[in-house]
Amino acid sequence: MIGLIVFVPPAGGKRQKAVTVREQSILHMRFLCAQIQRGPRTPEAVVRRRVTAAAKRLHRAGAVRAVMPEAFAYQEQTDRCGVRPVSTLSLRRALAADWVRAVMEERGLSSGSTKVAVTADQLTGELVRAVTELSLRNRYVLLDLPYGGEDLCRQLRREYGVSLLLGPTREQLAGAEVLVMFDRREDLGGAGQVVLPLHGEQADLPPLVLPPALEEKMPQGADRGQMLAALREAGAIRPGQITVGRPGQGQG
């Protein structure tokens, strides 16, 4: 089971446990929810102790991953207890083509003239899906891949009648307006290029939009990317139900 850590305000005039743990269902997915009491005057040292206590209880119950609160400042405490944040990496890669579309719309870039470059160290299912969607949406797609790209090129040409440039030069990669990196490349990413790093979780996620019927069931205060990643991984949210929106969208 995946954990969920949330901060709750103290109940005025009512005695309340500082940390409570119970099961909670979100879109029919069960989470082990640790509620931590925190008010505006709660000392930081007390909050850290409560977070540690909550993480220990989650870990003892078998929850080694958890959806953390928004802007969570206590990961050092949860890491020490063996509870890590739910990874958003797979979600980011699944949204790559939609993310590129949103960035291009925001910058007024045309799908008929903009060059989109994709770099990766190996051929994976996530890469195939992203490159396929990008090739269907954009006229110029460049793929920098050490091996395995030839079969993908043939498949795209045979099934969809689209082509991509395999094995671009360093200059061609530098000339692309949009650069999507599935693995780290220290030699790429020049001024003026839109760079989507899909090899880590440091970059902020774009606004993520759900259908209204799903949106109303999202918990308040939880890290949105981690929650959506957990629900998508469990099949509680189907492919295509998460889309990339405009700035200001997807905040619940």
mmCIF file of C-alpha atoms in Angstrom:
data_model
loop_
_atom_site.group_PDB
_atom_site.id
_atom_site.type_symbol
_atom_site.label_atom_id
_atom_site.label_comp_id
_atom_site.label_asym_id
_atom_site.label_seq_id
_atom_site.Cartn_x
_atom_site.Cartn_y
_atom_site.Cartn_z
ATOM 1 C CA MET A 1 0.000 0.000 0.000
ATOM 2 C CA ILE A 2 1.110 3.552 -0.720
ATOM 3 C CA GLY A 3 1.137 6.103 2.073
ATOM 4 C CA LEU A 4 -0.348 9.584 2.083
ATOM 5 C CA ILE A 5 0.931 12.262 4.445
ATOM 6 C CA VAL A 6 -1.276 15.278 5.099
ATOM 7 C CA PHE A 7 -1.137 18.184 7.520
ATOM 8 C CA VAL A 8 -4.341 19.029 9.384
ATOM 9 C CA PRO A 9 -5.094 22.040 11.605
ATOM 10 C CA PRO A 10 -5.665 21.506 15.313
ATOM 11 C CA ALA A 11 -9.291 21.101 16.347
ATOM 12 C CA GLY A 12 -10.057 24.169 18.409
ATOM 13 C CA GLY A 13 -10.767 23.374 22.033
ATOM 14 C CA LYS A 14 -10.774 19.637 21.372
ATOM 15 C CA ARG A 15 -8.111 17.188 22.450
ATOM 16 C CA GLN A 16 -6.650 15.491 19.403
ATOM 17 C CA LYS A 17 -3.852 13.041 18.693
ATOM 18 C CA ALA A 18 -0.841 14.664 17.068
ATOM 19 C CA VAL A 19 -0.551 11.827 14.511
ATOM 20 C CA THR A 20 -3.312 9.526 13.332
ATOM 21 C CA VAL A 21 -3.031 6.784 10.692
ATOM 22 C CA ARG A 22 -5.976 5.258 8.876
ATOM 23 C CA GLU A 23 -6.909 3.894 5.460
ATOM 24 C CA GLN A 24 -8.397 6.280 2.930
ATOM 25 C CA SER A 25 -9.856 5.521 -0.495
ATOM 26 C CA ILE A 26 -9.279 7.888 -3.419
ATOM 27 C CA LEU A 27 -10.837 6.866 -6.741
ATOM 28 C CA HIS A 28 -11.181 3.341 -5.296
ATOM 29 C CA MET A 29 -7.454 3.172 -4.548
ATOM 30 C CA ARG A 30 -6.533 2.543 -0.929
ATOM 31 C CA PHE A 31 -3.931 4.747 0.730
ATOM 32 C CA LEU A 32 -2.567 4.536 4.252
ATOM 33 C CA CYS A 33 -3.123 8.124 5.329
ATOM 34 C CA ALA A 34 -1.056 9.701 8.102
ATOM 35 C CA GLN A 35 -2.636 12.917 9.361
ATOM 36 C CA ILE A 36 -0.223 15.215 11.173
ATOM 37 C CA GLN A 37 -1.534 18.009 13.333
ATOM 38 C CA ARG A 38 0.153 21.321 12.502
ATOM 39 C CA GLY A 39 -1.008 24.814 13.286
ATOM 40 C CA PRO A 40 0.462 28.222 12.438
ATOM 41 C CA ARG A 41 2.197 28.354 15.840
ATOM 42 C CA THR A 42 3.421 24.760 15.989
ATOM 43 C CA PRO A 43 7.224 24.863 16.521
ATOM 44 C CA GLU A 44 9.302 23.422 13.682
ATOM 45 C CA ALA A 45 11.004 20.965 16.021
ATOM 46 C CA VAL A 46 7.607 19.593 16.989
ATOM 47 C CA VAL A 47 6.538 19.277 13.351
ATOM 48 C CA ARG A 48 9.725 17.381 12.535
ATOM 49 C CA ARG A 49 9.111 14.957 15.403
ATOM 50 C CA ARG A 50 5.546 14.388 14.276
ATOM 51 C CA VAL A 51 6.596 13.812 10.668
ATOM 52 C CA THR A 52 9.189 11.289 11.867
ATOM 53 C CA ALA A 53 6.596 9.507 13.995
ATOM 54 C CA ALA A 54 4.149 9.382 11.068
ATOM 55 C CA ALA A 55 6.795 8.049 8.680
ATOM 56 C CA LYS A 56 7.812 5.349 11.157
ATOM 57 C CA ARG A 57 4.213 4.189 11.464
ATOM 58 C CA LEU A 58 3.791 4.100 7.683
ATOM 59 C CA HIS A 59 6.988 2.117 7.281
ATOM 60 C CA ARG A 60 5.998 -0.395 9.955
ATOM 61 C CA ALA A 61 2.709 -0.899 8.104
ATOM 62 C CA GLY A 62 4.590 -1.632 4.858
ATOM 63 C CA ALA A 63 4.201 1.718 3.118
ATOM 64 C CA VAL A 64 7.685 2.564 1.839
ATOM 65 C CA ARG A 65 6.395 5.128 -0.676
ATOM 66 C CA ALA A 66 4.054 7.993 0.055
ATOM 67 C CA VAL A 67 2.368 10.966 -1.545
ATOM 68 C CA MET A 68 3.748 13.942 0.337
ATOM 69 C CA PRO A 69 2.107 17.312 1.056
ATOM 70 C CA GLU A 70 2.610 20.221 -1.314
ATOM 71 C CA ALA A 71 5.901 22.087 -0.801
ATOM 72 C CA PHE A 72 7.010 19.415 1.652
ATOM 73 C CA ALA A 73 10.035 20.538 3.658
ATOM 74 C CA TYR A 74 10.586 17.410 5.724
ATOM 75 C CA GLN A 75 11.796 14.796 3.258
ATOM 76 C CA GLU A 76 14.987 14.352 5.276
ATOM 77 C CA GLN A 77 12.854 13.017 8.127
ATOM 78 C CA THR A 78 10.811 10.644 5.948
ATOM 79 C CA ASP A 79 13.888 9.406 4.083
ATOM 80 C CA ARG A 80 15.526 8.437 7.360
ATOM 81 C CA CYS A 81 12.495 6.296 8.173
ATOM 82 C CA GLY A 82 12.583 4.518 4.802
ATOM 83 C CA VAL A 83 9.582 6.299 3.268
ATOM 84 C CA ARG A 84 10.282 7.933 -0.105
ATOM 85 C CA PRO A 85 8.069 10.187 -2.234
ATOM 86 C CA VAL A 86 6.146 8.549 -5.052
ATOM 87 C CA SER A 87 8.171 9.041 -8.237
ATOM 88 C CA THR A 88 6.683 11.213 -10.979
ATOM 89 C CA LEU A 89 9.237 10.140 -13.610
ATOM 90 C CA SER A 90 6.961 7.714 -15.473
ATOM 91 C CA LEU A 91 4.148 10.276 -15.450
ATOM 92 C CA ARG A 92 6.439 12.946 -16.885
ATOM 93 C CA ARG A 93 7.531 10.655 -19.713
ATOM 94 C CA ALA A 94 3.975 9.571 -20.474
ATOM 95 C CA LEU A 95 3.001 13.243 -20.848
ATOM 96 C CA ALA A 96 6.028 14.179 -22.966
ATOM 97 C CA ALA A 97 4.193 14.774 -26.249
ATOM 98 C CA ASP A 98 1.345 16.651 -24.569
ATOM 99 C CA TRP A 99 3.879 18.694 -22.604
ATOM 100 C CA VAL A 100 5.678 19.632 -25.827
ATOM 101 C CA ARG A 101 2.347 20.611 -27.392
ATOM 102 C CA ALA A 102 1.519 22.902 -24.466
ATOM 103 C CA VAL A 103 4.968 24.541 -24.518
ATOM 104 C CA MET A 104 4.741 25.133 -28.258
ATOM 105 C CA GLU A 105 1.289 26.682 -27.949
ATOM 106 C CA GLU A 106 2.486 28.954 -25.149
ATOM 107 C CA ARG A 107 5.427 30.167 -27.270
ATOM 108 C CA GLY A 108 3.520 30.362 -30.529
ATOM 109 C CA LEU A 109 5.582 27.645 -32.230
ATOM 110 C CA SER A 110 4.065 25.938 -35.252
ATOM 111 C CA SER A 111 3.900 22.147 -35.511
ATOM 112 C CA GLY A 112 4.634 22.482 -39.226
ATOM 113 C CA SER A 113 7.957 24.282 -38.877
ATOM 114 C CA THR A 114 9.271 23.699 -35.348
ATOM 115 C CA LYS A 115 12.059 21.155 -34.948
ATOM 116 C CA VAL A 116 11.606 18.832 -31.958
ATOM 117 C CA ALA A 117 14.663 16.798 -30.924
ATOM 118 C CA VAL A 118 14.492 13.754 -28.665
ATOM 119 C CA THR A 119 17.594 12.248 -27.058
ATOM 120 C CA ALA A 120 17.853 8.989 -25.130
ATOM 121 C CA ASP A 121 20.427 6.366 -24.184
ATOM 122 C CA GLN A 122 18.220 3.386 -25.007
ATOM 123 C CA LEU A 123 14.992 2.407 -26.706
ATOM 124 C CA THR A 124 12.171 1.928 -24.209
ATOM 125 C CA GLY A 125 8.408 1.667 -24.407
ATOM 126 C CA GLU A 126 8.096 5.165 -22.950
ATOM 127 C CA LEU A 127 10.408 6.537 -25.630
ATOM 128 C CA VAL A 128 8.549 4.747 -28.429
ATOM 129 C CA ARG A 129 5.208 6.178 -27.282
ATOM 130 C CA ALA A 130 6.594 9.695 -26.956
ATOM 131 C CA VAL A 131 8.367 9.684 -30.330
ATOM 132 C CA THR A 132 5.316 8.185 -32.042
ATOM 133 C CA GLU A 133 2.994 10.878 -30.655
ATOM 134 C CA LEU A 134 5.474 13.640 -31.436
ATOM 135 C CA SER A 135 5.904 12.391 -35.007
ATOM 136 C CA LEU A 136 2.154 12.348 -35.550
ATOM 137 C CA ARG A 137 1.806 15.913 -34.259
ATOM 138 C CA ASN A 138 4.942 17.565 -35.637
ATOM 139 C CA ARG A 139 6.501 17.640 -39.084
ATOM 140 C CA TYR A 140 10.141 17.745 -37.977
ATOM 141 C CA VAL A 141 11.221 15.292 -35.276
ATOM 142 C CA LEU A 142 14.881 14.385 -34.674
ATOM 143 C CA LEU A 143 15.854 11.272 -32.715
ATOM 144 C CA ASP A 144 19.311 10.873 -31.192
ATOM 145 C CA LEU A 145 19.577 7.242 -30.056
ATOM 146 C CA PRO A 146 22.665 4.977 -29.969
ATOM 147 C CA TYR A 147 20.846 1.910 -31.322
ATOM 148 C CA GLY A 148 17.376 0.585 -32.097
ATOM 149 C CA GLY A 149 16.119 3.647 -33.913
ATOM 150 C CA GLU A 150 16.070 2.081 -37.368
ATOM 151 C CA ASP A 151 13.249 -0.319 -36.504
ATOM 152 C CA LEU A 152 11.225 2.496 -34.982
ATOM 153 C CA CYS A 153 11.699 4.636 -38.082
ATOM 154 C CA ARG A 154 10.511 1.805 -40.324
ATOM 155 C CA GLN A 155 7.513 1.150 -38.083
ATOM 156 C CA LEU A 156 6.422 4.783 -38.103
ATOM 157 C CA ARG A 157 6.782 5.023 -41.859
ATOM 158 C CA ARG A 158 4.908 1.755 -42.428
ATOM 159 C CA GLU A 159 2.059 2.294 -39.967
ATOM 160 C CA TYR A 160 1.545 6.073 -40.093
ATOM 161 C CA GLY A 161 3.377 7.316 -43.162
ATOM 162 C CA VAL A 162 5.527 9.673 -41.099
ATOM 163 C CA SER A 163 9.289 9.949 -40.978
ATOM 164 C CA LEU A 164 11.812 11.286 -38.499
ATOM 165 C CA LEU A 165 15.465 12.225 -38.730
ATOM 166 C CA LEU A 166 17.562 9.547 -37.042
ATOM 167 C CA GLY A 167 21.093 10.291 -35.851
ATOM 168 C CA PRO A 168 21.110 14.095 -36.134
ATOM 169 C CA THR A 169 24.407 15.959 -35.901
ATOM 170 C CA ARG A 170 25.379 18.026 -32.893
ATOM 171 C CA GLU A 171 24.578 21.163 -34.885
ATOM 172 C CA GLN A 172 21.130 19.859 -35.847
ATOM 173 C CA LEU A 173 20.337 19.066 -32.218
ATOM 174 C CA ALA A 174 21.483 22.522 -31.163
ATOM 175 C CA GLY A 175 19.259 24.043 -33.837
ATOM 176 C CA ALA A 176 16.074 22.382 -32.603
ATOM 177 C CA GLU A 177 13.651 24.756 -30.905
ATOM 178 C CA VAL A 178 12.465 22.038 -28.490
ATOM 179 C CA LEU A 179 14.733 19.462 -26.857
ATOM 180 C CA VAL A 180 13.290 16.459 -24.994
ATOM 181 C CA MET A 181 15.922 14.581 -22.972
ATOM 182 C CA PHE A 182 15.097 11.116 -21.624
ATOM 183 C CA ASP A 183 18.647 10.848 -20.254
ATOM 184 C CA ARG A 184 21.070 13.479 -19.023
ATOM 185 C CA ARG A 185 23.183 15.250 -21.674
ATOM 186 C CA GLU A 186 25.620 17.872 -20.420
ATOM 187 C CA ASP A 187 26.548 18.931 -23.961
ATOM 188 C CA LEU A 188 23.049 19.993 -25.015
ATOM 189 C CA GLY A 189 20.568 22.662 -24.055
ATOM 190 C CA GLY A 190 21.544 26.030 -25.496
ATOM 191 C CA ALA A 191 20.132 29.496 -24.999
ATOM 192 C CA GLY A 192 16.709 29.930 -26.543
ATOM 193 C CA GLN A 193 15.958 26.215 -26.579
ATOM 194 C CA VAL A 194 12.968 24.827 -24.737
ATOM 195 C CA VAL A 195 14.379 21.902 -22.749
ATOM 196 C CA LEU A 196 12.209 19.208 -21.156
ATOM 197 C CA PRO A 197 14.439 17.073 -18.893
ATOM 198 C CA LEU A 198 12.725 13.704 -18.453
ATOM 199 C CA HIS A 199 15.643 12.072 -16.623
ATOM 200 C CA GLY A 200 14.851 13.507 -13.201
ATOM 201 C CA GLU A 201 12.212 15.240 -11.132
ATOM 202 C CA GLN A 202 13.871 18.598 -10.484
ATOM 203 C CA ALA A 203 11.887 20.553 -13.087
ATOM 204 C CA ASP A 204 8.407 21.728 -12.120
ATOM 205 C CA LEU A 205 5.597 19.756 -13.677
ATOM 206 C CA PRO A 206 3.247 21.656 -15.973
ATOM 207 C CA PRO A 207 -0.392 22.211 -14.952
ATOM 208 C CA LEU A 208 -2.097 18.806 -14.989
ATOM 209 C CA VAL A 209 -5.798 18.714 -15.819
ATOM 210 C CA LEU A 210 -8.372 16.015 -15.035
ATOM 211 C CA PRO A 211 -12.000 15.591 -16.086
ATOM 212 C CA PRO A 212 -14.257 17.437 -13.584
ATOM 213 C CA ALA A 213 -15.697 14.198 -12.175
ATOM 214 C CA LEU A 214 -12.195 13.081 -11.179
ATOM 215 C CA GLU A 215 -10.980 16.517 -10.145
ATOM 216 C CA GLU A 216 -13.605 16.873 -7.444
ATOM 217 C CA LYS A 217 -12.301 13.717 -5.759
ATOM 218 C CA MET A 218 -8.700 14.868 -5.483
ATOM 219 C CA PRO A 219 -7.549 15.448 -1.888
ATOM 220 C CA GLN A 220 -6.576 18.961 -0.882
ATOM 221 C CA GLY A 221 -2.994 19.685 0.132
ATOM 222 C CA ALA A 222 -1.378 16.626 -1.460
ATOM 223 C CA ASP A 223 1.437 16.951 -3.985
ATOM 224 C CA ARG A 224 -0.533 16.847 -7.227
ATOM 225 C CA GLY A 225 2.121 15.204 -9.399
ATOM 226 C CA GLN A 226 2.802 12.452 -6.875
ATOM 227 C CA MET A 227 -0.911 11.793 -6.335
ATOM 228 C CA LEU A 228 -1.623 11.548 -10.061
ATOM 229 C CA ALA A 229 1.449 9.348 -10.567
ATOM 230 C CA ALA A 230 0.240 6.964 -7.840
ATOM 231 C CA LEU A 231 -3.308 6.819 -9.206
ATOM 232 C CA ARG A 232 -2.075 6.308 -12.770
ATOM 233 C CA GLU A 233 0.322 3.546 -11.700
ATOM 234 C CA ALA A 234 -2.529 1.708 -9.954
ATOM 235 C CA GLY A 235 -4.877 2.071 -12.919
ATOM 236 C CA ALA A 236 -7.283 4.315 -10.994
ATOM 237 C CA ILE A 237 -6.740 6.941 -13.716
ATOM 238 C CA ARG A 238 -6.647 5.731 -17.310
ATOM 239 C CA PRO A 239 -4.208 6.876 -20.002
ATOM 240 C CA GLY A 240 -5.456 10.066 -21.589
ATOM 241 C CA GLN A 241 -7.394 11.274 -18.539
ATOM 242 C CA ILE A 242 -4.454 13.422 -17.444
ATOM 243 C CA THR A 243 -3.702 16.255 -19.853
ATOM 244 C CA VAL A 244 -1.341 19.217 -19.793
ATOM 245 C CA GLY A 245 -3.172 22.493 -19.434
ATOM 246 C CA ARG A 246 -2.435 26.177 -19.559
ATOM 247 C CA PRO A 247 -0.749 28.055 -16.694
ATOM 248 C CA GLY A 248 -3.198 28.340 -13.813
ATOM 249 C CA GLN A 249 -5.081 25.185 -14.702
ATOM 250 C CA GLY A 250 -4.964 21.890 -12.829
ATOM 251 C CA GLN A 251 -4.741 23.306 -9.342
ATOM 252 C CA GLY A 252 -7.873 21.690 -8.049
#
